[in-house]
mmCIF file of C-alpha atoms in Angstrom:
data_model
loop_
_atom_site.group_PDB
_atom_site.id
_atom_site.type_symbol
_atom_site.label_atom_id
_atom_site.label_comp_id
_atom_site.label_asym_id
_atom_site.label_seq_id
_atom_site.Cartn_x
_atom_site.Cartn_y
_atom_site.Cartn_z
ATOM 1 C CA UNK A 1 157.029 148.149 -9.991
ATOM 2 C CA UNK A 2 153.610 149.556 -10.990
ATOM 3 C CA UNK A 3 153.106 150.407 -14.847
ATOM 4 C CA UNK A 4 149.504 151.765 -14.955
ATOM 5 C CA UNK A 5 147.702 151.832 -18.673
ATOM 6 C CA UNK A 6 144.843 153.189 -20.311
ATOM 7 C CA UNK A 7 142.188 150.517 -20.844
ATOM 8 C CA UNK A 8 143.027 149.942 -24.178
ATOM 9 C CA UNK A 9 146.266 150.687 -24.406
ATOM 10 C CA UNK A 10 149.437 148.473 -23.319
ATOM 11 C CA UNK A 11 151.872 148.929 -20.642
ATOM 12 C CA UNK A 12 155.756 147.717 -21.496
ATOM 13 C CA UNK A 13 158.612 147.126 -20.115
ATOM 14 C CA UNK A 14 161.525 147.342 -22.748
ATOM 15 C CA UNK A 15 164.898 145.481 -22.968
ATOM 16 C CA UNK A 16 167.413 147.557 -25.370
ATOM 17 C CA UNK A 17 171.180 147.739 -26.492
ATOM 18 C CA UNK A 18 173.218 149.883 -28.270
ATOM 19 C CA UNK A 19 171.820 147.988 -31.638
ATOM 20 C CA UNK A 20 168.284 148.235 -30.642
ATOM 21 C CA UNK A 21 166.199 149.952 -27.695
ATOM 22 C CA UNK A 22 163.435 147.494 -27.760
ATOM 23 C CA UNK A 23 165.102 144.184 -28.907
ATOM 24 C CA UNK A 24 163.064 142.281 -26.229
ATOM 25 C CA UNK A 25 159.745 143.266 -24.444
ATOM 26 C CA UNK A 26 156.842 142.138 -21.981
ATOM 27 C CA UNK A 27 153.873 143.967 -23.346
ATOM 28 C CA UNK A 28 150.542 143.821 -21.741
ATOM 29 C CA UNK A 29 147.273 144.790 -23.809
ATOM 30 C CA UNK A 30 144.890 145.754 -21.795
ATOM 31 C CA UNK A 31 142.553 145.888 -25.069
ATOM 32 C CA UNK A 32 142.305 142.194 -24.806
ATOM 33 C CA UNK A 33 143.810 141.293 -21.761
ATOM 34 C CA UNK A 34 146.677 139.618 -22.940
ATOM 35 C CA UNK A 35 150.557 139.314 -22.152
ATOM 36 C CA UNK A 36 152.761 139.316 -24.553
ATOM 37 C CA UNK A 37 156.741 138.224 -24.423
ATOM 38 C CA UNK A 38 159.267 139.327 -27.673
ATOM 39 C CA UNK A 39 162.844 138.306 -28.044
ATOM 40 C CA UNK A 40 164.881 139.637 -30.779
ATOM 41 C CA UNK A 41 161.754 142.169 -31.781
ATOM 42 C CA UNK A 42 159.322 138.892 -32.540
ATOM 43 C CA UNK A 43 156.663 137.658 -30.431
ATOM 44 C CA UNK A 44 157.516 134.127 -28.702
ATOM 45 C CA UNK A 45 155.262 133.604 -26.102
ATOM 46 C CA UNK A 46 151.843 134.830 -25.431
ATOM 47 C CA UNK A 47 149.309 134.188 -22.598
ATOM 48 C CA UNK A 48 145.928 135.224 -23.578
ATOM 49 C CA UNK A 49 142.608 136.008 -21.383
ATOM 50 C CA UNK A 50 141.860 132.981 -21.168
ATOM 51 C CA UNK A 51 145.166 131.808 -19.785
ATOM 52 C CA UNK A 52 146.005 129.484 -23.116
ATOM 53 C CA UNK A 53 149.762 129.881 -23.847
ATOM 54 C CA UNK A 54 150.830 130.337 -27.460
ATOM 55 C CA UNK A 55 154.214 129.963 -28.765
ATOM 56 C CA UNK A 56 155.397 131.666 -31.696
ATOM 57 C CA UNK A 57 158.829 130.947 -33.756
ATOM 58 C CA UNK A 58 157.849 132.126 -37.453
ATOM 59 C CA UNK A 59 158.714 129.473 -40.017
ATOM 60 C CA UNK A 60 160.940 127.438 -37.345
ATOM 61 C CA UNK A 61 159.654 124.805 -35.173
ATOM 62 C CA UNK A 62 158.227 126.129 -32.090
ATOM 63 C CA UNK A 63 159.778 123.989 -28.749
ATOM 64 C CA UNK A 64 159.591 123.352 -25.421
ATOM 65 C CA UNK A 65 162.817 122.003 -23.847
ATOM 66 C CA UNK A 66 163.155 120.679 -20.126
ATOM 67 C CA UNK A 67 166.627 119.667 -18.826
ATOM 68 C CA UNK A 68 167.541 118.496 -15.511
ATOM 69 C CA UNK A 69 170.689 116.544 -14.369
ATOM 70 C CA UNK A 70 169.692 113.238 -13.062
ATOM 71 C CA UNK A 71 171.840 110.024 -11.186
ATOM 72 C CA UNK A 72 169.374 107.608 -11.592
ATOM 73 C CA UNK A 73 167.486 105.545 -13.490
ATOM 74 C CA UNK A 74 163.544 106.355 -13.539
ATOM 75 C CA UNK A 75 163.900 110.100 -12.031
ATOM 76 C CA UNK A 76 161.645 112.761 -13.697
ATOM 77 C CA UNK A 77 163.326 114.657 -16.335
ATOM 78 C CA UNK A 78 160.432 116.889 -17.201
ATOM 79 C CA UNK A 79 156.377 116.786 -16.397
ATOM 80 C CA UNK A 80 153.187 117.956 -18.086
ATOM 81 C CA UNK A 81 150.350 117.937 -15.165
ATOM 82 C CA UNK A 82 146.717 118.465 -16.004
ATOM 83 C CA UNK A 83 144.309 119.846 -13.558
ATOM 84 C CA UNK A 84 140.603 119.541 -13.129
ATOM 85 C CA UNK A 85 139.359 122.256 -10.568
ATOM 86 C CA UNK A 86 142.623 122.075 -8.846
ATOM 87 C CA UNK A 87 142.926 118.084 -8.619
ATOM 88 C CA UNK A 88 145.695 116.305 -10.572
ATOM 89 C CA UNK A 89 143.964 114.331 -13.562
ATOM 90 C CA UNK A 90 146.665 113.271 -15.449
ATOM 91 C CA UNK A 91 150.363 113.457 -16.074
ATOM 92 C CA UNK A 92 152.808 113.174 -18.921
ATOM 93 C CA UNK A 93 156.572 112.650 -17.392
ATOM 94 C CA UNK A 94 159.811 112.398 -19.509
ATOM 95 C CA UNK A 95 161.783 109.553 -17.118
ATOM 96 C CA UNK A 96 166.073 109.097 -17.032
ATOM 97 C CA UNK A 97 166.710 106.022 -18.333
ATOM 98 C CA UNK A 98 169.138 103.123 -17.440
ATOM 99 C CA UNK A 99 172.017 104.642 -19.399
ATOM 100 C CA UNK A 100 173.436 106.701 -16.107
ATOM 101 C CA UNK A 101 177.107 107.150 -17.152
ATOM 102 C CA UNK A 102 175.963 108.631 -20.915
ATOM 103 C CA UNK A 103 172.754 109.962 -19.557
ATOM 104 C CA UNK A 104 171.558 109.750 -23.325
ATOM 105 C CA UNK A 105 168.230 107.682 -23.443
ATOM 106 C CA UNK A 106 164.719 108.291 -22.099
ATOM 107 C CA UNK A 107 161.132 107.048 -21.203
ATOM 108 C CA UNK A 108 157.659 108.643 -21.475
ATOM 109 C CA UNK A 109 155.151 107.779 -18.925
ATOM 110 C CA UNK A 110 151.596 108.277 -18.810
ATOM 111 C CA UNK A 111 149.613 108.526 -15.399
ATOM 112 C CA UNK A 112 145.595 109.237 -15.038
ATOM 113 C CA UNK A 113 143.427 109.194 -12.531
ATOM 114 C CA UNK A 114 140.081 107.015 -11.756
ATOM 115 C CA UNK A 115 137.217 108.354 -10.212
ATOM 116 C CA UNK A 116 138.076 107.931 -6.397
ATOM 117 C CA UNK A 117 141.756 107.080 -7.010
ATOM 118 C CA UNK A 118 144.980 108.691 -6.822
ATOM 119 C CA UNK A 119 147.083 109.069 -9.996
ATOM 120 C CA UNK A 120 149.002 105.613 -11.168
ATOM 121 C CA UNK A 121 150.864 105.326 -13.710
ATOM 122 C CA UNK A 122 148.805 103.561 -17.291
ATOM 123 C CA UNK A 123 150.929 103.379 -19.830
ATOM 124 C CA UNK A 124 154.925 104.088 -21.056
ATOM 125 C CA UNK A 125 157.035 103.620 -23.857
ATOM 126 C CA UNK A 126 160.583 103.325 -23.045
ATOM 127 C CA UNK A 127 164.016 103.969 -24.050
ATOM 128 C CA UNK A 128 163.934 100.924 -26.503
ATOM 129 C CA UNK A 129 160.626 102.548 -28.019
ATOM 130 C CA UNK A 130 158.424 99.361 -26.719
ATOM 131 C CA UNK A 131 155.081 100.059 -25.452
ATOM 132 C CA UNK A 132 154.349 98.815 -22.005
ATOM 133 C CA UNK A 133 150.312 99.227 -20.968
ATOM 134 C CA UNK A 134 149.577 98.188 -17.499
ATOM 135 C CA UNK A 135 153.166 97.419 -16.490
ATOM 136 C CA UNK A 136 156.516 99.354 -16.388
ATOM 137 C CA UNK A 137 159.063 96.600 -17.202
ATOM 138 C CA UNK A 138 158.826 94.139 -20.198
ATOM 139 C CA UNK A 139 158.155 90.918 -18.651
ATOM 140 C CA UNK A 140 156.880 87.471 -19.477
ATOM 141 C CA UNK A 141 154.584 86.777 -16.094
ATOM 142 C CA UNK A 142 154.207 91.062 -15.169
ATOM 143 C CA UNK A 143 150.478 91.561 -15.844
ATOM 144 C CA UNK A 144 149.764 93.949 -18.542
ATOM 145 C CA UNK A 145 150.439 94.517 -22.164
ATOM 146 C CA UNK A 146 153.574 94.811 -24.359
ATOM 147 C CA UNK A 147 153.956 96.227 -27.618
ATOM 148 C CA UNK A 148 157.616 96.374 -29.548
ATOM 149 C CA UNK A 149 158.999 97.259 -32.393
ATOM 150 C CA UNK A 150 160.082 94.433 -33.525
ATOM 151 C CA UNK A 151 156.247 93.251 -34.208
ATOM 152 C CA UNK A 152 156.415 90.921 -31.307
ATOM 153 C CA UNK A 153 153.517 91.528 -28.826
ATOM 154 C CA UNK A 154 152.940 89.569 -25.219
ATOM 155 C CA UNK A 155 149.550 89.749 -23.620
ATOM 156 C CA UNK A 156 149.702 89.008 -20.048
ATOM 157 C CA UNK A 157 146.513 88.831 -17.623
ATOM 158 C CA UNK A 158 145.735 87.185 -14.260
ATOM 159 C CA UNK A 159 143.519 84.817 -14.306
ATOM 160 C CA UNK A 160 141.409 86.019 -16.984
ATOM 161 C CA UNK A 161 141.371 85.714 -21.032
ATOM 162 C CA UNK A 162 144.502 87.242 -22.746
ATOM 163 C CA UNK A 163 142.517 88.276 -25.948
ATOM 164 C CA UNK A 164 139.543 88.649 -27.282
ATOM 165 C CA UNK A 165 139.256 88.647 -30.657
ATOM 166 C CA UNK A 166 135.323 89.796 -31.877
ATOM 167 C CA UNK A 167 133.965 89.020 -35.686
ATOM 168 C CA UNK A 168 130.583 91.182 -35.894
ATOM 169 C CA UNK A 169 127.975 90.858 -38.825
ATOM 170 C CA UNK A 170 129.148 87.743 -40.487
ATOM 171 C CA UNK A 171 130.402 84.299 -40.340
ATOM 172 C CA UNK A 172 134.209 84.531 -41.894
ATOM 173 C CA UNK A 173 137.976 85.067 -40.691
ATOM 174 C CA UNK A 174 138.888 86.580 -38.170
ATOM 175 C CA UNK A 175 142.753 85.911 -37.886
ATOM 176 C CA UNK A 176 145.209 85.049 -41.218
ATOM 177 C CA UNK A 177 148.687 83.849 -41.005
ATOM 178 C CA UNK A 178 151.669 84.561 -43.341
ATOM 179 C CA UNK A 179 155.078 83.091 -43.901
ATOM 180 C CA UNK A 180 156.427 86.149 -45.886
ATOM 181 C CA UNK A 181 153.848 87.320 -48.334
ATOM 182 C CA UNK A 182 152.678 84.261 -48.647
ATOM 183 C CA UNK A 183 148.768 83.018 -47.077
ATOM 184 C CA UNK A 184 149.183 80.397 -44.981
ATOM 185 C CA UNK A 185 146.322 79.679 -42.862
ATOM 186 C CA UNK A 186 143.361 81.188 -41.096
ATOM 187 C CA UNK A 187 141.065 80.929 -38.263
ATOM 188 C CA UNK A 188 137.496 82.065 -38.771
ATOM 189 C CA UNK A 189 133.994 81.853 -37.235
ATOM 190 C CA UNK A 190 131.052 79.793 -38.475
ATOM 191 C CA UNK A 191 127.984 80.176 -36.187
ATOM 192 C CA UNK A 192 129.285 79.010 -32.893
ATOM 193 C CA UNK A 193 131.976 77.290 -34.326
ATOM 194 C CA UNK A 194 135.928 78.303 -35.239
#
């Protein structure tokens, strides 16, 4: 199919029933260039010239849904790649989780690439809502960092300092403890002292 327009008019092709002739639409402008998608007579998706995609729902929440039907634990559910001249730069992946019978929980992963490298994997925060950075399993002796919502955090490293904690400007604290709301201690720099 060839639909030839004027250059500033748009070409169409129409999608109609018996309670509307144009209910749904692709409409291309050639004023601007852009490519327009309605369903139900209202714009919902739009590419423009320079290939950004728009979504449009009126005064409802505008969403993207992915669903695929996975058997194991860790498969890709759903993936946002990001390109740089053609090379994969980085990757945001909805993951199954370990709930295969229910199929009802999920992890995000995060992947980027280093200069030289291929993609690996950086950061995810999974099904339990913990924050893994580094690692992909909460573990006592798995290198990395671990982040939950509980307020319990576990800094693991090989080899090297676990934290570094950096006071700039002026001798004082640089860590307080609590026992409820109540002060209970601190550790602070004097000089080259703690």
């Amino acid at each position: 199919i060839t639909i030839l327009s004027g250059q500033t008019s748009n070409g169409r092709i129409l999608f109609g029933d018996s309670g509307d002739n144009d209910i749904g639409q692709i409409d291309y402008d050639h004023n601007n260039n852009s490519m327009r998608f309605i369903t139900n007579t209202v714009e919902a998706l739009k590419i423009d010239s320079d290939n950004r995609l728009s979504m449009t729902r009126g005064d409802t929440l505008a969403e993207i849904s992915m669903d695929a039907n996975r058997s194991s634990a860790d498969q890709s559910i759903g993936r946002y790649q990001f390109l740089w001249n053609g090379t994969l730069v980085a990757k945001i992946e909805a993951l199954a989780g370990s709930d295969t019978t229910n199929k009802d929980d999920g992890q995000l992963r995060f992947q980027t690439t280093e200069s030289g490298s291929s993609i690996a994997e950086r950061m995810r925060i999974d099904s339990s809502g913990r924050l893994l950075i580094g690692k992909t399993s909460a573990s006592r002796t798995t290198i990395g960092s671990e982040f939950n919502q509980s307020g319990f955090n576990r800094f693991t490293a090989d080899s090297d300092k676990t934290l570094e904690l950096v006071r700039t400007g002026s001798n004082g604290e640089i860590i307080e403890f609590f026992n409820d709301s109540a002060h209970t201690g601190s550790l602070g720099v004097n000089g080259d002292r703690v």
